[in-house]
N, CA, C and O atoms as a DFTB+ gen file, in Angstrom:
356 C
 N C O
     1  1     -18.983     -31.895     -36.542
     2  2     -18.312     -31.834     -35.250
     3  2     -17.744     -33.210     -34.932
     4  3     -18.402     -34.229     -35.139
     5  1     -16.528     -33.227     -34.433
     6  2     -15.885     -34.463     -33.991
     7  2     -15.999     -34.532     -32.471
     8  3     -15.673     -33.575     -31.769
     9  1     -16.464     -35.671     -31.975
    10  2     -16.565     -35.892     -30.540
    11  2     -15.633     -37.030     -30.144
    12  3     -15.632     -38.091     -30.768
    13  1     -14.846     -36.800     -29.107
    14  2     -14.093     -37.865     -28.466
    15  2     -14.800     -38.103     -27.147
    16  3     -14.767     -37.253     -26.257
    17  1     -15.440     -39.258     -27.018
    18  2     -16.291     -39.547     -25.864
    19  2     -15.708     -40.741     -25.113
    20  3     -15.336     -41.751     -25.711
    21  1     -15.638     -40.601     -23.785
    22  2     -15.214     -41.725     -22.961
    23  2     -16.056     -41.759     -21.706
    24  3     -16.568     -40.731     -21.263
    25  1     -16.199     -42.936     -21.136
    26  2     -17.060     -43.080     -19.963
    27  2     -16.245     -43.581     -18.770
    28  3     -15.323     -44.384     -18.910
    29  1     -16.619     -43.078     -17.598
    30  2     -15.954     -43.446     -16.349
    31  2     -16.976     -43.465     -15.227
    32  3     -18.152     -43.161     -15.423
    33  1     -16.499     -43.829     -14.052
    34  2     -17.280     -43.605     -12.829
    35  2     -16.713     -42.346     -12.178
    36  3     -15.869     -41.663     -12.758
    37  1     -17.179     -42.050     -10.982
    38  2     -16.697     -40.858     -10.281
    39  2     -15.602     -41.191      -9.265
    40  3     -15.374     -40.418      -8.334
    41  1     -14.934     -42.312      -9.427
    42  2     -13.888     -42.724      -8.474
    43  2     -12.615     -41.880      -8.651
    44  3     -12.363     -41.364      -9.740
    45  1     -11.824     -41.741      -7.597
    46  2     -10.557     -41.011      -7.713
    47  2      -9.617     -41.632      -8.752
    48  3      -8.902     -40.907      -9.443
    49  1      -9.610     -42.949      -8.869
    50  2      -8.768     -43.617      -9.866
    51  2      -9.181     -43.200     -11.281
    52  3      -8.320     -42.928     -12.118
    53  1     -10.466     -43.150     -11.549
    54  2     -10.949     -42.737     -12.870
    55  2     -10.671     -41.248     -13.116
    56  3     -10.471     -40.845     -14.262
    57  1     -10.655     -40.439     -12.074
    58  2     -10.328     -39.024     -12.220
    59  2      -8.891     -38.863     -12.705
    60  3      -8.623     -38.076     -13.612
    61  1      -7.978     -39.601     -12.108
    62  2      -6.572     -39.543     -12.510
    63  2      -6.411     -39.974     -13.961
    64  3      -5.708     -39.316     -14.728
    65  1      -7.052     -41.064     -14.343
    66  2      -6.969     -41.537     -15.710
    67  2      -7.572     -40.520     -16.689
    68  3      -7.044     -40.320     -17.783
    69  1      -8.655     -39.893     -16.297
    70  2      -9.314     -38.902     -17.154
    71  2      -8.439     -37.672     -17.362
    72  3      -8.392     -37.116     -18.459
    73  1      -7.747     -37.250     -16.310
    74  2      -6.844     -36.104     -16.443
    75  2      -5.698     -36.419     -17.392
    76  3      -5.281     -35.555     -18.163
    77  1      -5.183     -37.640     -17.347
    78  2      -4.117     -38.045     -18.264
    79  2      -4.635     -38.092     -19.707
    80  3      -3.945     -37.643     -20.623
    81  1      -5.822     -38.623     -19.914
    82  2      -6.403     -38.652     -21.255
    83  2      -6.632     -37.234     -21.775
    84  3      -6.358     -36.944     -22.940
    85  1      -7.133     -36.355     -20.913
    86  2      -7.359     -34.961     -21.300
    87  2      -6.042     -34.296     -21.710
    88  3      -5.998     -33.568     -22.701
    89  1      -4.976     -34.541     -20.954
    90  2      -3.666     -33.987     -21.280
    91  2      -3.208     -34.470     -22.656
    92  3      -2.764     -33.673     -23.481
    93  1      -3.317     -35.765     -22.899
    94  2      -2.888     -36.343     -24.178
    95  2      -3.728     -35.804     -25.333
    96  3      -3.195     -35.479     -26.394
    97  1      -5.028     -35.710     -25.127
    98  2      -5.950     -35.203     -26.151
    99  2      -5.555     -33.782     -26.555
   100  3      -5.514     -33.458     -27.742
   101  1      -5.270     -32.948     -25.575
   102  2      -4.886     -31.562     -25.847
   103  2      -3.498     -31.501     -26.488
   104  3      -3.288     -30.735     -27.429
   105  1      -2.565     -32.287     -25.996
   106  2      -1.176     -32.263     -26.469
   107  2      -1.066     -32.614     -27.955
   108  3      -0.247     -32.024     -28.661
   109  1      -1.862     -33.549     -28.435
   110  2      -1.789     -33.944     -29.845
   111  2      -2.625     -33.055     -30.746
   112  3      -2.573     -33.190     -31.968
   113  1      -3.395     -32.145     -30.161
   114  2      -4.202     -31.221     -30.961
   115  2      -5.415     -31.860     -31.609
   116  3      -5.820     -31.467     -32.703
   117  1      -5.995     -32.843     -30.939
   118  2      -7.182     -33.506     -31.472
   119  2      -8.305     -32.482     -31.667
   120  3      -8.638     -31.762     -30.726
   121  1      -8.890     -32.401     -32.851
   122  2      -9.977     -31.446     -33.064
   123  2     -11.281     -31.925     -32.425
   124  3     -11.436     -33.105     -32.109
   125  1     -12.203     -30.999     -32.244
   126  2     -13.527     -31.339     -31.726
   127  2     -13.618     -31.198     -30.218
   128  3     -12.812     -30.518     -29.584
   129  1     -14.626     -31.861     -29.661
   130  2     -14.908     -31.800     -28.229
   131  2     -14.509     -33.091     -27.541
   132  3     -14.658     -34.181     -28.093
   133  1     -13.998     -32.949     -26.318
   134  2     -13.707     -34.090     -25.466
   135  2     -14.814     -34.169     -24.429
   136  3     -15.035     -33.217     -23.681
   137  1     -15.508     -35.294     -24.379
   138  2     -16.657     -35.448     -23.491
   139  2     -16.428     -36.631     -22.569
   140  3     -16.172     -37.747     -23.022
   141  1     -16.523     -36.376     -21.271
   142  2     -16.412     -37.447     -20.268
   143  2     -17.791     -37.731     -19.707
   144  3     -18.413     -36.860     -19.099
   145  1     -18.265     -38.937     -19.909
   146  2     -19.530     -39.381     -19.338
   147  2     -19.224     -40.024     -17.989
   148  3     -18.476     -40.999     -17.917
   149  1     -19.801     -39.480     -16.926
   150  2     -19.506     -39.938     -15.569
   151  2     -20.732     -40.622     -14.986
   152  3     -21.734     -39.966     -14.703
   153  1     -20.659     -41.937     -14.805
   154  2     -21.741     -42.679     -14.161
   155  2     -21.661     -42.438     -12.669
   156  3     -20.656     -42.750     -12.029
   157  1     -22.730     -41.878     -12.118
   158  2     -22.683     -41.487     -10.710
   159  2     -24.068     -41.503     -10.084
   160  3     -25.083     -41.369     -10.768
   161  1     -24.084     -41.669      -8.770
   162  2     -25.324     -41.534      -8.008
   163  2     -25.476     -40.115      -7.476
   164  3     -26.522     -39.772      -6.923
   165  1     -24.448     -39.288      -7.634
   166  2     -24.452     -37.911      -7.135
   167  2     -24.092     -36.951      -8.272
   168  3     -22.948     -36.503      -8.355
   169  1     -25.055     -36.626      -9.157
   170  2     -24.746     -35.804     -10.331
   171  2     -24.305     -34.372     -10.020
   172  3     -23.753     -33.697     -10.889
   173  1     -24.540     -33.903      -8.802
   174  2     -24.137     -32.541      -8.449
   175  2     -22.652     -32.435      -8.118
   176  3     -22.124     -31.329      -7.999
   177  1     -21.975     -33.567      -7.968
   178  2     -20.560     -33.505      -7.587
   179  2     -19.653     -34.149      -8.633
   180  3     -18.624     -34.725      -8.280
   181  1     -20.015     -34.064      -9.906
   182  2     -19.121     -34.616     -10.936
   183  2     -17.884     -33.737     -11.045
   184  3     -17.976     -32.515     -10.931
   185  1     -16.730     -34.351     -11.266
   186  2     -15.503     -33.578     -11.382
   187  2     -15.494     -32.730     -12.642
   188  3     -16.126     -33.073     -13.641
   189  1     -14.786     -31.639     -12.586
   190  2     -14.659     -30.744     -13.737
   191  2     -13.244     -30.844     -14.298
   192  3     -12.307     -31.239     -13.604
   193  1     -13.115     -30.477     -15.567
   194  2     -11.823     -30.516     -16.240
   195  2     -11.559     -29.181     -16.925
   196  3     -12.460     -28.360     -17.099
   197  1     -10.327     -28.992     -17.300
   198  2      -9.950     -27.763     -17.996
   199  2     -10.457     -27.769     -19.439
   200  3     -10.945     -26.749     -19.928
   201  1     -10.345     -28.914     -20.126
   202  2     -10.729     -28.992     -21.535
   203  2     -11.913     -29.924     -21.785
   204  3     -12.727     -29.663     -22.671
   205  1     -12.015     -30.989     -21.028
   206  2     -13.105     -31.946     -21.228
   207  2     -14.383     -31.442     -20.581
   208  3     -14.363     -30.823     -19.518
   209  1     -15.482     -31.719     -21.240
   210  2     -16.795     -31.414     -20.654
   211  2     -17.303     -32.673     -19.981
   212  3     -17.339     -33.736     -20.601
   213  1     -17.696     -32.566     -18.716
   214  2     -18.206     -33.727     -17.999
   215  2     -19.723     -33.728     -18.035
   216  3     -20.368     -32.689     -17.897
   217  1     -20.273     -34.910     -18.221
   218  2     -21.720     -35.094     -18.276
   219  2     -22.075     -36.201     -17.286
   220  3     -21.595     -37.328     -17.416
   221  1     -22.903     -35.888     -16.307
   222  2     -23.322     -36.892     -15.328
   223  2     -24.395     -37.785     -15.956
   224  3     -25.343     -37.308     -16.579
   225  1     -24.215     -39.090     -15.771
   226  2     -25.208     -40.058     -16.229
   227  2     -25.533     -41.000     -15.079
   228  3     -24.790     -41.088     -14.102
   229  1     -26.642     -41.696     -15.208
   230  2     -27.078     -42.605     -14.142
   231  2     -26.184     -43.838     -14.061
   232  3     -25.630     -44.289     -15.063
   233  1     -26.058     -44.369     -12.858
   234  2     -25.332     -45.628     -12.635
   235  2     -26.181     -46.785     -13.162
   236  3     -27.387     -46.843     -12.924
   237  1     -25.545     -47.686     -13.867
   238  2     -26.226     -48.895     -14.344
   239  2     -25.418     -50.135     -14.031
   240  3     -25.609     -51.167     -14.674
   241  1     -24.518     -50.065     -13.061
   242  2     -23.703     -51.252     -12.792
   243  2     -24.555     -52.397     -12.256
   244  3     -24.192     -53.562     -12.422
   245  1     -25.669     -52.090     -11.625
   246  2     -26.634     -53.112     -11.234
   247  2     -27.766     -53.071     -12.269
   248  3     -28.465     -52.065     -12.394
   249  1     -27.935     -54.148     -12.989
   250  2     -28.953     -54.180     -14.034
   251  2     -30.337     -54.084     -13.399
   252  3     -30.638     -54.834     -12.470
   253  1     -31.197     -53.160     -13.890
   254  2     -32.489     -52.945     -13.237
   255  2     -33.470     -54.112     -13.377
   256  3     -34.412     -54.206     -12.590
   257  1     -33.281     -54.988     -14.339
   258  2     -34.227     -56.093     -14.541
   259  2     -33.702     -57.427     -14.013
   260  3     -34.454     -58.204     -13.425
   261  1     -32.414     -57.691     -14.223
   262  2     -31.861     -58.983     -13.803
   263  2     -31.184     -58.921     -12.437
   264  3     -31.063     -59.936     -11.751
   265  1     -30.739     -57.717     -12.043
   266  2     -30.085     -57.546     -10.747
   267  2     -28.616     -57.899     -10.730
   268  3     -27.978     -57.810      -9.681
   269  1     -28.040     -58.310     -11.898
   270  2     -26.620     -58.638     -11.865
   271  2     -25.778     -57.388     -11.700
   272  3     -26.095     -56.320     -12.221
   273  1     -24.693     -57.557     -10.958
   274  2     -23.747     -56.481     -10.666
   275  2     -22.610     -56.575     -11.682
   276  3     -21.735     -57.433     -11.568
   277  1     -22.633     -55.688     -12.676
   278  2     -21.664     -55.749     -13.771
   279  2     -21.361     -54.321     -14.213
   280  3     -22.121     -53.727     -14.978
   281  1     -20.242     -53.769     -13.727
   282  2     -19.892     -52.363     -13.977
   283  2     -19.846     -51.980     -15.460
   284  3     -20.192     -50.841     -15.775
   285  1     -19.440     -52.856     -16.392
   286  2     -19.421     -52.449     -17.806
   287  2     -20.784     -52.055     -18.383
   288  3     -20.836     -51.486     -19.474
   289  1     -21.893     -52.342     -17.682
   290  2     -23.192     -51.849     -18.145
   291  2     -23.213     -50.324     -18.228
   292  3     -23.967     -49.754     -19.017
   293  1     -22.386     -49.664     -17.415
   294  2     -22.358     -48.198     -17.403
   295  2     -21.962     -47.606     -18.750
   296  3     -22.469     -46.550     -19.127
   297  1     -21.071     -48.260     -19.476
   298  2     -20.567     -47.706     -20.738
   299  2     -21.675     -47.533     -21.775
   300  3     -21.883     -46.407     -22.228
   301  1     -22.396     -48.578     -22.178
   302  2     -23.433     -48.361     -23.185
   303  2     -24.595     -47.519     -22.678
   304  3     -25.166     -46.733     -23.434
   305  1     -24.951     -47.674     -21.403
   306  2     -26.076     -46.895     -20.895
   307  2     -25.738     -45.405     -20.830
   308  3     -26.601     -44.568     -21.094
   309  1     -24.499     -45.064     -20.483
   310  2     -24.082     -43.659     -20.459
   311  2     -24.107     -43.053     -21.854
   312  3     -24.560     -41.925     -22.047
   313  1     -23.614     -43.814     -22.820
   314  2     -23.590     -43.328     -24.198
   315  2     -25.000     -43.106     -24.730
   316  3     -25.272     -42.080     -25.354
   317  1     -25.893     -44.053     -24.491
   318  2     -27.286     -43.900     -24.938
   319  2     -27.943     -42.699     -24.257
   320  3     -28.644     -41.924     -24.908
   321  1     -27.722     -42.546     -22.964
   322  2     -28.308     -41.420     -22.230
   323  2     -27.811     -40.081     -22.780
   324  3     -28.600     -39.156     -22.970
   325  1     -26.504     -39.979     -23.036
   326  2     -25.938     -38.743     -23.580
   327  2     -26.488     -38.443     -24.972
   328  3     -26.884     -37.311     -25.250
   329  1     -26.516     -39.444     -25.842
   330  2     -27.035     -39.242     -27.198
   331  2     -28.502     -38.835     -27.165
   332  3     -28.912     -37.921     -27.881
   333  1     -29.288     -39.506     -26.341
   334  2     -30.714     -39.185     -26.246
   335  2     -30.940     -37.772     -25.709
   336  3     -31.800     -37.043     -26.203
   337  1     -30.164     -37.394     -24.699
   338  2     -30.346     -36.087     -24.057
   339  2     -29.855     -34.932     -24.914
   340  3     -30.537     -33.913     -25.022
   341  1     -28.671     -35.073     -25.531
   342  2     -28.046     -33.945     -26.232
   343  2     -28.199     -33.970     -27.753
   344  3     -28.044     -32.941     -28.412
   345  1     -28.499     -35.133     -28.303
   346  2     -28.684     -35.274     -29.749
   347  2     -27.526     -34.663     -30.558
   348  3     -27.746     -33.756     -31.360
   349  1     -26.295     -35.158     -30.348
   350  2     -25.149     -34.592     -31.082
   351  2     -25.247     -34.880     -32.588
   352  3     -25.861     -35.861     -33.010
   353  1     -24.632     -34.008     -33.376
   354  2     -24.630     -34.209     -34.826
   355  2     -23.654     -35.288     -35.218
   356  3     -23.516     -35.596     -36.402
């Protein structure tokens, strides 16, 4: 299985960008699954897509041990959470 995985927050700006990526992914006929990892504090309200599957993950922009505020922490933590939870091939 081929996975195209990308991570975002639940902001309206990221929603617009995700819809454009989904359109491009479908238009070129990319095989496999398109997975959007959404870092959010409200997992019940993650946006849905026509082709991409959305997966809610925990916010990690504030590091739990050091306390630094750094939004890029969400990317690796979302990926690890998704891999651990779903165990993709």
